[in-house]
PDB file of C-alpha atoms in Angstrom:
ATOM      1  CA  GLU U   1     -49.087 -43.934  32.231  1.00  0.00           C
ATOM      2  CA  PHE U   2     -51.627 -41.206  32.258  1.00  0.00           C
ATOM      3  CA  HIS U   3     -54.887 -41.759  33.974  1.00  0.00           C
ATOM      4  CA  LEU U   4     -58.322 -39.594  34.399  1.00  0.00           C
ATOM      5  CA  ILE U   5     -59.813 -39.630  37.624  1.00  0.00           C
ATOM      6  CA  GLY U   6     -63.525 -37.883  37.516  1.00  0.00           C
ATOM      7  CA  GLY U   7     -64.032 -34.334  36.142  1.00  0.00           C
ATOM      8  CA  PHE U   8     -66.813 -32.136  36.594  1.00  0.00           C
ATOM      9  CA  LYS U   9     -69.079 -34.509  34.128  1.00  0.00           C
ATOM     10  CA  SER U  10     -66.915 -37.280  34.129  1.00  0.00           C
ATOM     11  CA  ASN U  11     -67.222 -40.234  37.114  1.00  0.00           C
ATOM     12  CA  ARG U  12     -64.914 -42.620  35.440  1.00  0.00           C
ATOM     13  CA  HIS U  13     -60.810 -43.610  35.388  1.00  0.00           C
ATOM     14  CA  MET U  14     -59.382 -43.640  32.158  1.00  0.00           C
ATOM     15  CA  LYS U  15     -56.257 -44.247  30.946  1.00  0.00           C
ATOM     16  CA  TRP U  16     -54.494 -43.598  28.034  1.00  0.00           C
ATOM     17  CA  SER U  17     -53.500 -46.416  25.973  1.00  0.00           C
ATOM     18  CA  VAL U  18     -50.702 -45.904  23.981  1.00  0.00           C
ATOM     19  CA  LYS U  19     -50.929 -49.095  21.238  1.00  0.00           C
ATOM     20  CA  ASP U  20     -54.893 -47.991  21.037  1.00  0.00           C
ATOM     21  CA  GLN U  21     -54.755 -44.195  20.621  1.00  0.00           C
ATOM     22  CA  ARG U  22     -57.660 -43.668  23.149  1.00  0.00           C
ATOM     23  CA  PHE U  23     -58.896 -43.472  26.852  1.00  0.00           C
ATOM     24  CA  ILE U  24     -59.741 -47.269  28.512  1.00  0.00           C
ATOM     25  CA  GLU U  25     -62.492 -47.117  31.044  1.00  0.00           C
ATOM     26  CA  ILE U  26     -61.053 -48.321  33.813  1.00  0.00           C
ATOM     27  CA  PHE U  27     -63.914 -47.893  36.193  1.00  0.00           C
ATOM     28  CA  HIS U  28     -67.399 -45.953  36.775  1.00  0.00           C
ATOM     29  CA  PHE U  29     -68.332 -43.906  40.169  1.00  0.00           C
ATOM     30  CA  LYS U  30     -71.621 -44.929  39.864  1.00  0.00           C
ATOM     31  CA  GLU U  31     -72.462 -43.280  43.171  1.00  0.00           C
ATOM     32  CA  ALA U  32     -70.662 -40.193  41.773  1.00  0.00           C
ATOM     33  CA  GLY U  33     -73.546 -39.347  39.520  1.00  0.00           C
ATOM     34  CA  ILE U  34     -72.800 -37.900  36.154  1.00  0.00           C
ATOM     35  CA  GLY U  35     -69.055 -35.766  38.204  1.00  0.00           C
ATOM     36  CA  TYR U  36     -67.039 -36.744  40.426  1.00  0.00           C
ATOM     37  CA  TYR U  37     -64.506 -33.602  40.918  1.00  0.00           C
ATOM     38  CA  LEU U  38     -62.377 -31.579  43.663  1.00  0.00           C
ATOM     39  CA  HIS U  39     -61.683 -34.567  45.439  1.00  0.00           C
ATOM     40  CA  LYS U  40     -58.137 -35.668  46.729  1.00  0.00           C
ATOM     41  CA  LEU U  41     -55.951 -38.072  45.195  1.00  0.00           C
ATOM     42  CA  CYS U  42     -53.189 -39.978  47.391  1.00  0.00           C
ATOM     43  CA  TYR U  43     -50.834 -42.431  46.062  1.00  0.00           C
ATOM     44  CA  ILE U  44     -49.435 -45.350  49.159  1.00  0.00           C
ATOM     45  CA  GLU U  45     -46.504 -46.634  47.035  1.00  0.00           C
ATOM     46  CA  SER U  46     -45.885 -48.923  49.622  1.00  0.00           C
ATOM     47  CA  LYS U  47     -49.313 -50.946  48.809  1.00  0.00           C
ATOM     48  CA  GLN U  48     -48.994 -50.054  45.386  1.00  0.00           C
ATOM     49  CA  VAL U  49     -52.728 -48.527  46.218  1.00  0.00           C
ATOM     50  CA  LEU U  50     -53.989 -44.597  45.370  1.00  0.00           C
ATOM     51  CA  LEU U  51     -57.036 -43.126  48.112  1.00  0.00           C
ATOM     52  CA  SER U  52     -59.060 -40.993  46.246  1.00  0.00           C
ATOM     53  CA  MET U  53     -61.197 -38.367  49.349  1.00  0.00           C
ATOM     54  CA  GLY U  54     -63.654 -36.717  49.335  1.00  0.00           C
ATOM     55  CA  GLY U  55     -64.530 -34.101  46.456  1.00  0.00           C
ATOM     56  CA  TYR U  56     -67.812 -33.335  44.724  1.00  0.00           C
ATOM     57  CA  VAL U  57     -70.439 -35.514  43.053  1.00  0.00           C
ATOM     58  CA  THR U  58     -72.391 -34.357  40.376  1.00  0.00           C
ATOM     59  CA  THR U  59     -76.771 -35.320  39.085  1.00  0.00           C
ATOM     60  CA  ALA U  60     -78.510 -33.419  36.815  1.00  0.00           C
ATOM     61  CA  ARG U  61     -79.876 -31.395  39.328  1.00  0.00           C
ATOM     62  CA  SER U  62     -77.588 -30.352  41.502  1.00  0.00           C
ATOM     63  CA  SER U  63     -74.181 -30.947  43.273  1.00  0.00           C
ATOM     64  CA  ARG U  64     -72.908 -32.279  46.700  1.00  0.00           C
ATOM     65  CA  SER U  65     -69.572 -32.945  48.422  1.00  0.00           C
ATOM     66  CA  CYS U  66     -68.956 -36.113  49.606  1.00  0.00           C
ATOM     67  CA  ASP U  67     -67.238 -38.174  51.928  1.00  0.00           C
ATOM     68  CA  HIS U  68     -66.596 -41.129  49.767  1.00  0.00           C
ATOM     69  CA  ILE U  69     -62.480 -42.430  50.359  1.00  0.00           C
ATOM     70  CA  TYR U  70     -62.329 -44.824  47.309  1.00  0.00           C
ATOM     71  CA  LEU U  71     -59.169 -46.899  47.194  1.00  0.00           C
ATOM     72  CA  TRP U  72     -57.445 -48.637  43.565  1.00  0.00           C
ATOM     73  CA  ASP U  73     -55.883 -51.507  44.042  1.00  0.00           C
ATOM     74  CA  ILE U  74     -52.877 -50.593  41.325  1.00  0.00           C
ATOM     75  CA  LYS U  75     -51.786 -54.633  40.804  1.00  0.00           C
ATOM     76  CA  ASN U  76     -55.828 -55.933  40.692  1.00  0.00           C
ATOM     77  CA  ASN U  77     -56.830 -53.674  38.373  1.00  0.00           C
ATOM     78  CA  LYS U  78     -59.848 -52.702  41.133  1.00  0.00           C
ATOM     79  CA  TRP U  79     -61.381 -49.929  42.672  1.00  0.00           C
ATOM     80  CA  HIS U  80     -63.273 -50.868  45.896  1.00  0.00           C
ATOM     81  CA  ARG U  81     -65.389 -48.181  48.395  1.00  0.00           C
ATOM     82  CA  SER U  82     -63.316 -47.885  51.847  1.00  0.00           C
ATOM     83  CA  PRO U  83     -65.798 -49.263  55.089  1.00  0.00           C
ATOM     84  CA  ILE U  84     -64.462 -45.457  56.515  1.00  0.00           C
ATOM     85  CA  SER U  85     -65.834 -42.742  55.423  1.00  0.00           C
ATOM     86  CA  MET U  86     -63.841 -38.972  55.748  1.00  0.00           C
ATOM     87  CA  PRO U  87     -64.855 -37.259  58.667  1.00  0.00           C
ATOM     88  CA  ARG U  88     -67.572 -35.288  57.076  1.00  0.00           C
ATOM     89  CA  ARG U  89     -68.785 -33.715  53.120  1.00  0.00           C
ATOM     90  CA  MET U  90     -65.664 -33.079  52.557  1.00  0.00           C
ATOM     91  CA  TYR U  91     -63.578 -31.096  49.713  1.00  0.00           C
ATOM     92  CA  SER U  92     -60.726 -27.923  49.926  1.00  0.00           C
ATOM     93  CA  PHE U  93     -59.079 -29.612  52.532  1.00  0.00           C
ATOM     94  CA  GLY U  94     -55.195 -29.830  52.884  1.00  0.00           C
ATOM     95  CA  TYR U  95     -53.275 -33.551  52.750  1.00  0.00           C
ATOM     96  CA  ILE U  96     -50.378 -35.127  53.422  1.00  0.00           C
ATOM     97  CA  LEU U  97     -48.943 -39.096  53.755  1.00  0.00           C
ATOM     98  CA  THR U  98     -46.220 -39.669  56.125  1.00  0.00           C
ATOM     99  CA  PRO U  99     -42.975 -40.592  55.131  1.00  0.00           C
ATOM    100  CA  ASN U 100     -43.486 -44.290  56.845  1.00  0.00           C
ATOM    101  CA  GLU U 101     -47.235 -44.402  54.762  1.00  0.00           C
ATOM    102  CA  LYS U 102     -48.904 -45.533  57.565  1.00  0.00           C
ATOM    103  CA  TYR U 103     -51.151 -42.141  57.912  1.00  0.00           C
ATOM    104  CA  VAL U 104     -52.618 -39.214  56.097  1.00  0.00           C
ATOM    105  CA  ILE U 105     -53.351 -36.392  58.127  1.00  0.00           C
ATOM    106  CA  ILE U 106     -55.974 -34.328  56.931  1.00  0.00           C
ATOM    107  CA  PHE U 107     -56.271 -30.743  57.150  1.00  0.00           C
ATOM    108  CA  GLY U 108     -59.452 -27.843  57.173  1.00  0.00           C
ATOM    109  CA  GLY U 109     -62.185 -28.236  54.084  1.00  0.00           C
ATOM    110  CA  ASN U 110     -64.827 -26.102  53.671  1.00  0.00           C
ATOM    111  CA  THR U 111     -65.751 -24.882  56.852  1.00  0.00           C
ATOM    112  CA  THR U 112     -63.497 -26.489  59.342  1.00  0.00           C
ATOM    113  CA  ASN U 113     -60.134 -25.848  60.991  1.00  0.00           C
ATOM    114  CA  HIS U 114     -60.177 -29.616  62.638  1.00  0.00           C
ATOM    115  CA  ILE U 115     -57.112 -32.342  61.783  1.00  0.00           C
ATOM    116  CA  HIS U 116     -57.305 -35.972  61.425  1.00  0.00           C
ATOM    117  CA  ILE U 117     -55.239 -38.989  60.674  1.00  0.00           C
ATOM    118  CA  PHE U 118     -56.300 -41.628  58.154  1.00  0.00           C
ATOM    119  CA  ASP U 119     -54.749 -44.507  60.385  1.00  0.00           C
ATOM    120  CA  LEU U 120     -54.115 -46.964  56.779  1.00  0.00           C
ATOM    121  CA  SER U 121     -53.513 -49.618  58.492  1.00  0.00           C
ATOM    122  CA  LYS U 122     -56.558 -49.443  60.927  1.00  0.00           C
ATOM    123  CA  GLN U 123     -58.622 -47.897  58.486  1.00  0.00           C
ATOM    124  CA  ARG U 124     -59.982 -45.763  60.738  1.00  0.00           C
ATOM    125  CA  MET U 125     -60.208 -42.219  61.396  1.00  0.00           C
ATOM    126  CA  ILE U 126     -59.514 -40.225  64.556  1.00  0.00           C
ATOM    127  CA  LYS U 127     -59.990 -36.569  65.641  1.00  0.00           C
ATOM    128  CA  LEU U 128     -57.296 -34.275  66.794  1.00  0.00           C
ATOM    129  CA  PRO U 129     -58.798 -32.839  70.400  1.00  0.00           C
ATOM    130  CA  SER U 130     -58.275 -28.431  69.250  1.00  0.00           C
ATOM    131  CA  THR U 131     -56.406 -28.163  71.865  1.00  0.00           C
ATOM    132  CA  LEU U 132     -54.358 -29.839  70.132  1.00  0.00           C
ATOM    133  CA  ALA U 133     -53.904 -28.931  67.220  1.00  0.00           C
ATOM    134  CA  GLN U 134     -56.095 -27.167  64.570  1.00  0.00           C
ATOM    135  CA  CYS U 135     -55.317 -24.913  61.382  1.00  0.00           C
ATOM    136  CA  PRO U 136     -55.335 -21.020  61.358  1.00  0.00           C
ATOM    137  CA  LEU U 137     -58.273 -20.853  59.625  1.00  0.00           C
ATOM    138  CA  ASN U 138     -61.182 -22.506  58.272  1.00  0.00           C
ATOM    139  CA  GLY U 139     -61.046 -23.611  54.923  1.00  0.00           C
TER     140      GLY U 139
END
């Protein structure tokens, strides 16, 4: 399957239909204005979920970073916005999913060198104290 999720001038999740030879709309990120881009996608196989984290939203007049976390339930083909937000409005961050798929570790972003842990089962965001660990540089 081939999916397109967002873009500078797209706020939609589209899926290619081989049968119809065109893209079919799966979801419209209405909160994203006319565009949703620079977000990070993380596939969690054990839960059959795709996370979309942070990024930029574009309106007719401006762009701004966002703190949204969306989850796509692949089995039920449904998107919903998580009640948990990113630690701040973020883009240009790194992340890793732990091998047990219980945590997403988020590194830096924009102008910060902080490290956060998104606990997927408890649906909470934890900031590591900078005395424990931080990125060597901002961004």
